[in-house]
PDB file of C-alpha atoms in Angstrom:
ATOM      1  CA  ASP A   1     -42.092 -50.386 138.853  1.00  0.00           C
ATOM      2  CA  THR A   2     -42.903 -49.412 142.445  1.00  0.00           C
ATOM      3  CA  ALA A   3     -39.852 -49.212 144.710  1.00  0.00           C
ATOM      4  CA  VAL A   4     -41.623 -49.740 148.053  1.00  0.00           C
ATOM      5  CA  SER A   5     -45.056 -51.271 147.878  1.00  0.00           C
ATOM      6  CA  GLN A   6     -47.384 -52.039 150.738  1.00  0.00           C
ATOM      7  CA  THR A   7     -50.750 -53.726 150.834  1.00  0.00           C
ATOM      8  CA  PRO A   8     -53.530 -53.214 151.498  1.00  0.00           C
ATOM      9  CA  LYS A   9     -53.926 -49.477 151.011  1.00  0.00           C
ATOM     10  CA  TYR A  10     -57.043 -49.347 153.160  1.00  0.00           C
ATOM     11  CA  LEU A  11     -58.241 -51.505 156.038  1.00  0.00           C
ATOM     12  CA  VAL A  12     -61.506 -51.059 157.887  1.00  0.00           C
ATOM     13  CA  THR A  13     -62.101 -53.479 160.711  1.00  0.00           C
ATOM     14  CA  GLN A  14     -63.768 -53.986 164.067  1.00  0.00           C
ATOM     15  CA  MET A  15     -62.131 -53.710 167.460  1.00  0.00           C
ATOM     16  CA  GLY A  16     -60.605 -56.969 168.615  1.00  0.00           C
ATOM     17  CA  ASN A  17     -59.812 -58.254 165.143  1.00  0.00           C
ATOM     18  CA  ASP A  18     -56.346 -59.152 163.856  1.00  0.00           C
ATOM     19  CA  LYS A  19     -54.911 -57.647 160.666  1.00  0.00           C
ATOM     20  CA  SER A  20     -51.690 -57.719 158.674  1.00  0.00           C
ATOM     21  CA  ILE A  21     -49.983 -55.249 156.372  1.00  0.00           C
ATOM     22  CA  LYS A  22     -47.369 -56.410 153.902  1.00  0.00           C
ATOM     23  CA  CYS A  23     -44.416 -54.482 152.545  1.00  0.00           C
ATOM     24  CA  GLU A  24     -41.908 -55.223 149.819  1.00  0.00           C
ATOM     25  CA  GLN A  25     -38.989 -53.210 148.456  1.00  0.00           C
ATOM     26  CA  ASN A  26     -37.123 -53.849 145.211  1.00  0.00           C
ATOM     27  CA  LEU A  27     -34.320 -51.343 145.806  1.00  0.00           C
ATOM     28  CA  GLY A  28     -31.828 -53.768 147.281  1.00  0.00           C
ATOM     29  CA  HIS A  29     -31.795 -51.824 150.556  1.00  0.00           C
ATOM     30  CA  ASP A  30     -30.490 -53.378 153.745  1.00  0.00           C
ATOM     31  CA  THR A  31     -32.916 -51.755 156.182  1.00  0.00           C
ATOM     32  CA  MET A  32     -36.699 -51.573 156.384  1.00  0.00           C
ATOM     33  CA  TYR A  33     -38.977 -49.670 158.722  1.00  0.00           C
ATOM     34  CA  TRP A  34     -42.534 -49.291 159.924  1.00  0.00           C
ATOM     35  CA  TYR A  35     -43.773 -45.820 160.821  1.00  0.00           C
ATOM     36  CA  LYS A  36     -47.107 -44.789 162.289  1.00  0.00           C
ATOM     37  CA  GLN A  37     -48.631 -41.439 161.332  1.00  0.00           C
ATOM     38  CA  ASP A  38     -51.427 -40.205 163.547  1.00  0.00           C
ATOM     39  CA  SER A  39     -54.191 -37.729 162.771  1.00  0.00           C
ATOM     40  CA  LYS A  40     -51.880 -34.813 163.613  1.00  0.00           C
ATOM     41  CA  LYS A  41     -49.417 -36.039 160.976  1.00  0.00           C
ATOM     42  CA  PHE A  42     -46.754 -36.930 163.547  1.00  0.00           C
ATOM     43  CA  LEU A  43     -44.460 -39.674 162.285  1.00  0.00           C
ATOM     44  CA  LYS A  44     -43.436 -42.217 164.870  1.00  0.00           C
ATOM     45  CA  ILE A  45     -40.999 -45.002 164.161  1.00  0.00           C
ATOM     46  CA  MET A  46     -42.190 -48.390 165.328  1.00  0.00           C
ATOM     47  CA  PHE A  47     -39.687 -50.944 164.102  1.00  0.00           C
ATOM     48  CA  SER A  48     -36.575 -51.239 162.007  1.00  0.00           C
ATOM     49  CA  TYR A  49     -34.943 -54.322 160.523  1.00  0.00           C
ATOM     50  CA  ASN A  50     -31.436 -54.458 159.138  1.00  0.00           C
ATOM     51  CA  ASN A  51     -30.732 -57.544 157.043  1.00  0.00           C
ATOM     52  CA  LYS A  52     -33.661 -59.346 158.651  1.00  0.00           C
ATOM     53  CA  GLU A  53     -32.550 -58.499 162.199  1.00  0.00           C
ATOM     54  CA  LEU A  54     -34.608 -56.290 164.470  1.00  0.00           C
ATOM     55  CA  ILE A  55     -32.542 -53.213 165.354  1.00  0.00           C
ATOM     56  CA  ILE A  56     -35.143 -50.692 166.473  1.00  0.00           C
ATOM     57  CA  ASN A  57     -38.114 -51.625 168.586  1.00  0.00           C
ATOM     58  CA  GLU A  58     -39.681 -48.509 169.991  1.00  0.00           C
ATOM     59  CA  THR A  59     -42.236 -48.495 172.763  1.00  0.00           C
ATOM     60  CA  VAL A  60     -45.012 -50.210 170.899  1.00  0.00           C
ATOM     61  CA  PRO A  61     -47.662 -52.524 172.389  1.00  0.00           C
ATOM     62  CA  ASN A  62     -46.731 -56.146 171.968  1.00  0.00           C
ATOM     63  CA  ARG A  63     -49.935 -56.568 169.978  1.00  0.00           C
ATOM     64  CA  PHE A  64     -47.796 -55.303 167.103  1.00  0.00           C
ATOM     65  CA  SER A  65     -45.438 -57.919 165.722  1.00  0.00           C
ATOM     66  CA  PRO A  66     -43.161 -57.322 162.752  1.00  0.00           C
ATOM     67  CA  LYS A  67     -41.787 -60.140 160.642  1.00  0.00           C
ATOM     68  CA  SER A  68     -39.043 -60.004 158.064  1.00  0.00           C
ATOM     69  CA  PRO A  69     -38.850 -63.217 156.040  1.00  0.00           C
ATOM     70  CA  ASP A  70     -36.050 -61.750 153.919  1.00  0.00           C
ATOM     71  CA  LYS A  71     -34.296 -58.445 153.274  1.00  0.00           C
ATOM     72  CA  ALA A  72     -36.904 -57.340 150.764  1.00  0.00           C
ATOM     73  CA  HIS A  73     -39.974 -57.897 152.932  1.00  0.00           C
ATOM     74  CA  LEU A  74     -41.205 -56.546 156.240  1.00  0.00           C
ATOM     75  CA  ASN A  75     -44.724 -57.362 157.355  1.00  0.00           C
ATOM     76  CA  LEU A  76     -46.678 -55.984 160.278  1.00  0.00           C
ATOM     77  CA  HIS A  77     -49.232 -58.032 162.163  1.00  0.00           C
ATOM     78  CA  ILE A  78     -51.552 -56.418 164.672  1.00  0.00           C
ATOM     79  CA  ASN A  79     -53.546 -58.448 167.191  1.00  0.00           C
ATOM     80  CA  SER A  80     -56.639 -57.401 169.093  1.00  0.00           C
ATOM     81  CA  LEU A  81     -57.045 -54.083 167.335  1.00  0.00           C
ATOM     82  CA  GLU A  82     -58.041 -51.052 169.389  1.00  0.00           C
ATOM     83  CA  LEU A  83     -59.586 -47.736 168.420  1.00  0.00           C
ATOM     84  CA  GLY A  84     -56.265 -45.974 169.055  1.00  0.00           C
ATOM     85  CA  ASP A  85     -54.584 -48.086 166.404  1.00  0.00           C
ATOM     86  CA  SER A  86     -56.421 -46.123 163.727  1.00  0.00           C
ATOM     87  CA  ALA A  87     -53.696 -44.353 161.751  1.00  0.00           C
ATOM     88  CA  VAL A  88     -51.749 -44.471 158.531  1.00  0.00           C
ATOM     89  CA  TYR A  89     -48.914 -46.979 158.614  1.00  0.00           C
ATOM     90  CA  PHE A  90     -45.943 -46.373 156.339  1.00  0.00           C
ATOM     91  CA  CYS A  91     -43.333 -48.842 155.306  1.00  0.00           C
ATOM     92  CA  ALA A  92     -39.943 -47.478 154.275  1.00  0.00           C
ATOM     93  CA  SER A  93     -36.550 -48.756 153.257  1.00  0.00           C
ATOM     94  CA  SER A  94     -33.042 -47.338 153.145  1.00  0.00           C
ATOM     95  CA  HIS A  95     -29.417 -48.201 152.510  1.00  0.00           C
ATOM     96  CA  VAL A  96     -27.805 -47.660 155.896  1.00  0.00           C
ATOM     97  CA  THR A  97     -24.499 -49.520 155.869  1.00  0.00           C
ATOM     98  CA  GLY A  98     -22.213 -47.346 153.774  1.00  0.00           C
ATOM     99  CA  GLY A  99     -25.167 -45.315 152.554  1.00  0.00           C
ATOM    100  CA  THR A 100     -26.873 -42.040 153.388  1.00  0.00           C
ATOM    101  CA  GLY A 101     -29.857 -43.608 155.097  1.00  0.00           C
ATOM    102  CA  GLU A 102     -32.242 -41.793 152.729  1.00  0.00           C
ATOM    103  CA  LEU A 103     -35.706 -43.225 153.279  1.00  0.00           C
ATOM    104  CA  PHE A 104     -37.958 -44.414 150.477  1.00  0.00           C
ATOM    105  CA  PHE A 105     -41.587 -44.678 151.536  1.00  0.00           C
ATOM    106  CA  GLY A 106     -44.504 -46.766 150.465  1.00  0.00           C
ATOM    107  CA  GLU A 107     -47.853 -45.081 149.830  1.00  0.00           C
ATOM    108  CA  GLY A 108     -49.209 -45.959 153.238  1.00  0.00           C
ATOM    109  CA  SER A 109     -51.921 -48.212 154.627  1.00  0.00           C
ATOM    110  CA  ARG A 110     -54.817 -46.408 156.247  1.00  0.00           C
ATOM    111  CA  LEU A 111     -56.204 -48.458 159.112  1.00  0.00           C
ATOM    112  CA  THR A 112     -59.598 -47.585 160.547  1.00  0.00           C
ATOM    113  CA  VAL A 113     -60.744 -49.453 163.632  1.00  0.00           C
ATOM    114  CA  LEU A 114     -64.462 -49.192 164.373  1.00  0.00           C
TER     115      LEU A 114
ATOM    116  CA  ALA B   1     -28.706 -38.998 169.513  1.00  0.00           C
ATOM    117  CA  GLN B   2     -30.249 -36.436 167.255  1.00  0.00           C
ATOM    118  CA  SER B   3     -33.401 -34.340 167.370  1.00  0.00           C
ATOM    119  CA  VAL B   4     -35.226 -32.095 164.951  1.00  0.00           C
ATOM    120  CA  THR B   5     -37.367 -29.053 165.659  1.00  0.00           C
ATOM    121  CA  GLN B   6     -39.724 -27.544 163.149  1.00  0.00           C
ATOM    122  CA  LEU B   7     -40.703 -24.260 164.652  1.00  0.00           C
ATOM    123  CA  ASP B   8     -43.930 -23.674 162.742  1.00  0.00           C
ATOM    124  CA  SER B   9     -46.715 -26.218 162.714  1.00  0.00           C
ATOM    125  CA  GLN B  10     -48.829 -24.296 160.195  1.00  0.00           C
ATOM    126  CA  VAL B  11     -47.799 -21.741 157.593  1.00  0.00           C
ATOM    127  CA  PRO B  12     -50.477 -20.055 155.481  1.00  0.00           C
ATOM    128  CA  VAL B  13     -49.153 -18.010 152.572  1.00  0.00           C
ATOM    129  CA  PHE B  14     -50.676 -16.344 149.540  1.00  0.00           C
ATOM    130  CA  GLU B  15     -49.981 -17.660 146.087  1.00  0.00           C
ATOM    131  CA  GLU B  16     -46.822 -16.245 144.490  1.00  0.00           C
ATOM    132  CA  ALA B  17     -45.522 -15.031 147.857  1.00  0.00           C
ATOM    133  CA  PRO B  18     -42.209 -16.289 149.271  1.00  0.00           C
ATOM    134  CA  VAL B  19     -42.125 -18.811 152.075  1.00  0.00           C
ATOM    135  CA  GLU B  20     -39.616 -20.145 154.594  1.00  0.00           C
ATOM    136  CA  LEU B  21     -40.153 -23.290 156.632  1.00  0.00           C
ATOM    137  CA  ARG B  22     -37.780 -23.450 159.557  1.00  0.00           C
ATOM    138  CA  CYS B  23     -35.863 -26.477 160.768  1.00  0.00           C
ATOM    139  CA  ASN B  24     -33.277 -26.752 163.515  1.00  0.00           C
ATOM    140  CA  TYR B  25     -31.513 -29.874 164.617  1.00  0.00           C
ATOM    141  CA  SER B  26     -29.217 -31.047 167.368  1.00  0.00           C
ATOM    142  CA  SER B  27     -26.618 -33.739 167.001  1.00  0.00           C
ATOM    143  CA  SER B  28     -23.314 -34.787 168.497  1.00  0.00           C
ATOM    144  CA  VAL B  29     -22.182 -36.276 165.177  1.00  0.00           C
ATOM    145  CA  SER B  30     -22.150 -35.203 161.571  1.00  0.00           C
ATOM    146  CA  VAL B  31     -25.494 -35.581 159.895  1.00  0.00           C
ATOM    147  CA  TYR B  32     -27.206 -35.876 156.585  1.00  0.00           C
ATOM    148  CA  LEU B  33     -30.222 -33.563 156.271  1.00  0.00           C
ATOM    149  CA  PHE B  34     -33.446 -34.065 154.358  1.00  0.00           C
ATOM    150  CA  TRP B  35     -36.732 -32.420 153.557  1.00  0.00           C
ATOM    151  CA  TYR B  36     -39.659 -34.659 152.692  1.00  0.00           C
ATOM    152  CA  VAL B  37     -43.025 -33.543 151.317  1.00  0.00           C
ATOM    153  CA  GLN B  38     -46.356 -35.264 151.808  1.00  0.00           C
ATOM    154  CA  TYR B  39     -49.170 -34.184 149.510  1.00  0.00           C
ATOM    155  CA  PRO B  40     -52.724 -34.793 150.729  1.00  0.00           C
ATOM    156  CA  ASN B  41     -53.550 -38.489 151.018  1.00  0.00           C
ATOM    157  CA  GLN B  42     -50.166 -39.565 149.695  1.00  0.00           C
ATOM    158  CA  GLY B  43     -46.928 -40.990 151.050  1.00  0.00           C
ATOM    159  CA  LEU B  44     -43.761 -39.060 151.780  1.00  0.00           C
ATOM    160  CA  GLN B  45     -41.464 -38.070 148.931  1.00  0.00           C
ATOM    161  CA  LEU B  46     -37.936 -36.748 149.133  1.00  0.00           C
ATOM    162  CA  LEU B  47     -37.860 -33.044 148.270  1.00  0.00           C
ATOM    163  CA  LEU B  48     -34.147 -32.374 148.703  1.00  0.00           C
ATOM    164  CA  LYS B  49     -31.153 -33.448 150.730  1.00  0.00           C
ATOM    165  CA  TYR B  50     -27.806 -32.244 152.001  1.00  0.00           C
ATOM    166  CA  LEU B  51     -25.063 -34.838 152.144  1.00  0.00           C
ATOM    167  CA  SER B  52     -21.877 -32.843 151.661  1.00  0.00           C
ATOM    168  CA  GLY B  53     -20.359 -30.123 149.498  1.00  0.00           C
ATOM    169  CA  SER B  54     -22.295 -26.975 148.687  1.00  0.00           C
ATOM    170  CA  THR B  55     -24.442 -25.912 151.604  1.00  0.00           C
ATOM    171  CA  LEU B  56     -27.228 -24.740 149.291  1.00  0.00           C
ATOM    172  CA  VAL B  57     -29.300 -27.518 147.768  1.00  0.00           C
ATOM    173  CA  GLU B  58     -32.204 -27.218 145.377  1.00  0.00           C
ATOM    174  CA  SER B  59     -35.195 -29.258 144.316  1.00  0.00           C
ATOM    175  CA  ILE B  60     -36.614 -29.579 140.827  1.00  0.00           C
ATOM    176  CA  ASN B  61     -39.748 -27.608 141.722  1.00  0.00           C
ATOM    177  CA  GLY B  62     -38.065 -24.442 142.945  1.00  0.00           C
ATOM    178  CA  PHE B  63     -37.479 -25.146 146.640  1.00  0.00           C
ATOM    179  CA  GLU B  64     -34.056 -24.671 148.176  1.00  0.00           C
ATOM    180  CA  ALA B  65     -32.533 -25.272 151.581  1.00  0.00           C
ATOM    181  CA  GLU B  66     -29.313 -24.089 153.122  1.00  0.00           C
ATOM    182  CA  PHE B  67     -27.283 -26.059 155.613  1.00  0.00           C
ATOM    183  CA  ASN B  68     -25.992 -23.740 158.320  1.00  0.00           C
ATOM    184  CA  LYS B  69     -23.648 -25.654 160.588  1.00  0.00           C
ATOM    185  CA  SER B  70     -23.065 -22.859 163.082  1.00  0.00           C
ATOM    186  CA  GLN B  71     -26.785 -22.355 163.606  1.00  0.00           C
ATOM    187  CA  THR B  72     -27.592 -26.052 163.169  1.00  0.00           C
ATOM    188  CA  SER B  73     -30.366 -25.140 160.779  1.00  0.00           C
ATOM    189  CA  PHE B  74     -31.673 -26.390 157.447  1.00  0.00           C
ATOM    190  CA  HIS B  75     -34.453 -23.969 156.519  1.00  0.00           C
ATOM    191  CA  LEU B  76     -36.530 -24.568 153.400  1.00  0.00           C
ATOM    192  CA  ARG B  77     -37.386 -21.652 151.112  1.00  0.00           C
ATOM    193  CA  LYS B  78     -39.237 -20.908 147.927  1.00  0.00           C
ATOM    194  CA  PRO B  79     -39.366 -17.438 146.370  1.00  0.00           C
ATOM    195  CA  SER B  80     -42.852 -17.849 144.884  1.00  0.00           C
ATOM    196  CA  VAL B  81     -45.277 -20.580 145.939  1.00  0.00           C
ATOM    197  CA  HIS B  82     -48.024 -22.219 143.895  1.00  0.00           C
ATOM    198  CA  ILE B  83     -51.314 -23.744 144.951  1.00  0.00           C
ATOM    199  CA  SER B  84     -49.835 -27.148 144.220  1.00  0.00           C
ATOM    200  CA  ASP B  85     -47.225 -26.633 146.969  1.00  0.00           C
ATOM    201  CA  THR B  86     -49.926 -27.097 149.600  1.00  0.00           C
ATOM    202  CA  ALA B  87     -48.667 -30.078 151.588  1.00  0.00           C
ATOM    203  CA  GLU B  88     -47.057 -31.263 154.810  1.00  0.00           C
ATOM    204  CA  TYR B  89     -43.299 -30.763 154.948  1.00  0.00           C
ATOM    205  CA  PHE B  90     -41.007 -32.798 157.181  1.00  0.00           C
ATOM    206  CA  CYS B  91     -37.412 -32.043 158.069  1.00  0.00           C
ATOM    207  CA  ALA B  92     -35.257 -35.035 159.010  1.00  0.00           C
ATOM    208  CA  VAL B  93     -31.722 -35.884 160.050  1.00  0.00           C
ATOM    209  CA  PHE B  94     -29.693 -39.048 159.823  1.00  0.00           C
ATOM    210  CA  GLY B  95     -26.598 -39.374 161.952  1.00  0.00           C
ATOM    211  CA  ARG B  96     -23.658 -40.580 159.874  1.00  0.00           C
ATOM    212  CA  THR B  97     -22.656 -43.046 162.571  1.00  0.00           C
ATOM    213  CA  GLY B  98     -26.142 -44.215 163.414  1.00  0.00           C
ATOM    214  CA  ASN B  99     -28.958 -46.098 161.847  1.00  0.00           C
ATOM    215  CA  GLN B 100     -32.049 -44.045 162.574  1.00  0.00           C
ATOM    216  CA  PHE B 101     -33.841 -41.173 160.975  1.00  0.00           C
ATOM    217  CA  TYR B 102     -35.185 -38.430 163.204  1.00  0.00           C
ATOM    218  CA  PHE B 103     -38.168 -36.520 161.871  1.00  0.00           C
ATOM    219  CA  GLY B 104     -39.512 -33.159 162.890  1.00  0.00           C
ATOM    220  CA  THR B 105     -43.174 -32.798 163.735  1.00  0.00           C
ATOM    221  CA  GLY B 106     -43.979 -31.396 160.306  1.00  0.00           C
ATOM    222  CA  THR B 107     -45.119 -28.034 158.941  1.00  0.00           C
ATOM    223  CA  SER B 108     -48.408 -27.755 157.136  1.00  0.00           C
ATOM    224  CA  LEU B 109     -48.038 -25.303 154.257  1.00  0.00           C
ATOM    225  CA  THR B 110     -51.292 -23.933 152.895  1.00  0.00           C
ATOM    226  CA  VAL B 111     -51.141 -21.764 149.792  1.00  0.00           C
ATOM    227  CA  ILE B 112     -54.071 -19.369 149.567  1.00  0.00           C
ATOM    228  CA  PRO B 113     -55.316 -18.300 146.124  1.00  0.00           C
TER     229      PRO B 113
END
């Protein structure tokens, strides 16, 4: 039973399109994250939600909009895709309040913008 | 705030040789320390972690890391590497009073047959 699952695993799309990535965790964690990993493998945090509230919102274009309908889900919607958005996007979750913050990652969603 | 520095971006090493991947951090608060591994075309997996207690922590596949508070380091070592250890390794810290992970820039370990 997958702890953090994200879909789809691969997206190939044209510039200007809109796409969404979904993420679900069944670990009972209170915090969820979106990370972007570029071609050099650098991991950059994009957003973090704690109990459905946005707590980290790094410098990310406002074309990226996260949504957390409940504690177990954090989706990422991207408008007007650009070439530079091509990357692997990782969802993660952790138990922050009273926990160690250890991150559990999904398998990643590889986005290719043509 | 915290920060993490991984001093080596790429480490090539021959099979069965020892390896050390270096990690230094800075923090004004106590931290938890982690090493994550990312095998090719996969997500990140926890390799080992230091929370408290013994400063030497081990993984199930032979890696170990030692928390050195005075040098603010958490270097990862393995006495004899295998081809299957080829991967990207990330050091990370989590401030005990905060809510954010800080990752290093990663070290690409390549094991040469």
